[in-house]
């Protein structure tokens, strides 16, 4: 199941070795180059063979294929270890030689001749050695090539371009290529000869048991579904219920199937459970048998309405064939309800009116009601158990399958002792583990039949801790630096491909629960970006972590025993949910002994720990390190030896060393301070050497000053630069150094001596960034004297901006019409008196595509847009606008939401009186915390007229 990603990873590593500008290859004759290319071709061929599995029927058994997949993965990872170890062993000594020369040169400048003798240890590619070097030679004019000669290294060893000797590969690559070819043939044979799956056979059902169970929750979706079928014109012929396994699709369909009003409207009803292993012929025979058994005449059926429920459909081809046959034989009197886990199944080729309803998860109240109904039946929940029951229901996260399974275990236990229930609620016993084991049998097929390119991406979601909403921007950075990630659409950029995969998992496969939808997530020209964060349901996390551990993809460490088990051996990723574990010597020693040579990712995702914990440089092949949940007083120098790092995230209050540029592979660099508190001391600077890190794509360094380089250089690949402080000169110089920037977030602190025209010129410079889509611009100590030049400067904003954040500008509101002319702007956030004044009347025809507007900390009294402005606004958020009294929502606006947080009570009264048009609904959400011990939230809906 992970061979596909492993093959892609090694292929990318070979490409990197052959084509990276950082390497100067030696020992690369025609034969070596040819065998490397052959290996690369074999890997690509293997991936094509592995993809054949995606085109096989879901009724086939995959046991042999999965076993072979594991063997292929192990072989590929073994070869990858060889390649990356070769890189590490040859790059590191060359970096150390460079550091040694620079360090000795700096020391020689300030030390007297009698103290200019030190012993330098310089590592060769095989073993360390020592040789005394007189620092005085440096002061007398010894050049770097001469110095390197003294310590036994080449001149090229001291530069960013590293010498890589590939001679050792000549005896390994041919064998690797041969084994790849043999395994590809074997895999192809096994896929072609897959037998029918005979385990847990799920056959089509010709009749239902007739037993009815009470449906708990989902009443809103049931009424919506019922209205669709009970419409006066009967317009909907085909409706699909979509959702993850166990979410309640079948229960919802059963409730409709047995509803009295549905019984009176449809003369005939047929229920068929299709299932994963059912074929068209068998299902069609069952449908015919039920229809003909009811009517005894096909002609009679054509004049009467019939409801057919096709439950648990897996194959789109099967559904298309069934619909085609039904249309041909019985005409449009047939109405079909389909339940499926996969949205792709619902796209029928037939020209039928269709509707898709995504079945939601139960809310906390519905979850508790279902749990109590299954455990206590008609009896009320005992008062002494109420608190535990509430917490147990919450842990189930609204998935009915989890709730019912846990309830079944609790019912069989027949234990009403409060202590037992508290243990269940705190997950101190095996109830949830046993439930997850049972649930996995239902969930696992959804994972097993994912396309090859999605499997490792989905498993990867399990590395994040429970109850964690995963920011998609973070996930995109992490996946983008994984060598195993496969770009499914080669014409797209890597970031866009990550979005494609996540959208497929969240929206189409119903596997990742979309938790926090974003009203402003339509930007960057992708209509499927409908959410800001996603998360795995706890039941799915259990499946992902079990599969990942079994396949040596990653291992989660929560307790001391987790690192002392055999399961830690050979793991490619370690994810700590208890950061203190790395502070235990015995634990660290065992972990490093068993997987330091194989680990490529190390994540500290446990609760934030405010004291330093050693990371160490034992994980020599590490590609990703996320230690944002650890506090580091100083930048850990041992990290500089991890020369293969691509992703580095730290919480560090110390200065960044200039030598960080030696991490030349870095694509993502994230540095956060321990606390965002400013103290009176010399400013902290981002090392100027960061401009030498040519692979950087994402820089997020909070609270440090950025300066432009002293020589002409640029970061051609940089797409995101956020969090840094800058001065006016730096902004002016910066724009020419980041030609492909898409997201820029900077803060400028103006000084009394700064010239206003210089400040306004920043906008003119930013206007040259044609690729810029997101701009966050914050001013400290703003100037309040504005003239026509200010208005003109705003007109220089990049015309392609889609998201704009402004803070502390102190512009007058009449300048807003310039921003309103940005045709692509969808999100506008104005904070900390970005604009000042009591009244804002937006110009007619402005902000044509804006969907989200935030005004925070403002002296605004009236928000009164003119007719024709904001025609697409969906969310208006006003926060800490204490003078706000008047809000307007014109009749031409779409339905939307007004959010008021700690605003004037008069504004709430005004919002409640809004009179939308017949097609508009306005939801008002108001929160107040300044006049109560706890925040008070009021929700008010003005229904459609």
Short mmCIF file of C-alpha atoms in Angstrom, two decimals, residues 902 926-938:
data_model
loop_
_atom_site.label_atom_id
_atom_site.label_comp_id
_atom_site.label_asym_id
_atom_site.label_seq_id
_atom_site.Cartn_x
_atom_site.Cartn_y
_atom_site.Cartn_z
CA UNK A 902 -18.08 43.61 21.48
CA UNK A 926 -23.50 38.89 18.42
CA UNK A 927 -21.00 38.25 21.23
CA UNK A 928 -20.38 40.50 24.23
CA UNK A 929 -17.74 40.00 26.90
CA UNK A 930 -17.11 43.45 28.37
CA UNK A 931 -20.25 43.51 30.52
CA UNK A 932 -20.29 39.94 31.79
CA UNK A 933 -17.97 37.45 33.42
CA UNK A 934 -18.38 35.08 30.48
CA UNK A 935 -18.99 36.00 26.84
CA UNK A 936 -22.65 36.12 25.86
CA UNK A 937 -23.52 34.95 22.36
CA UNK A 938 -26.80 35.83 20.66
#
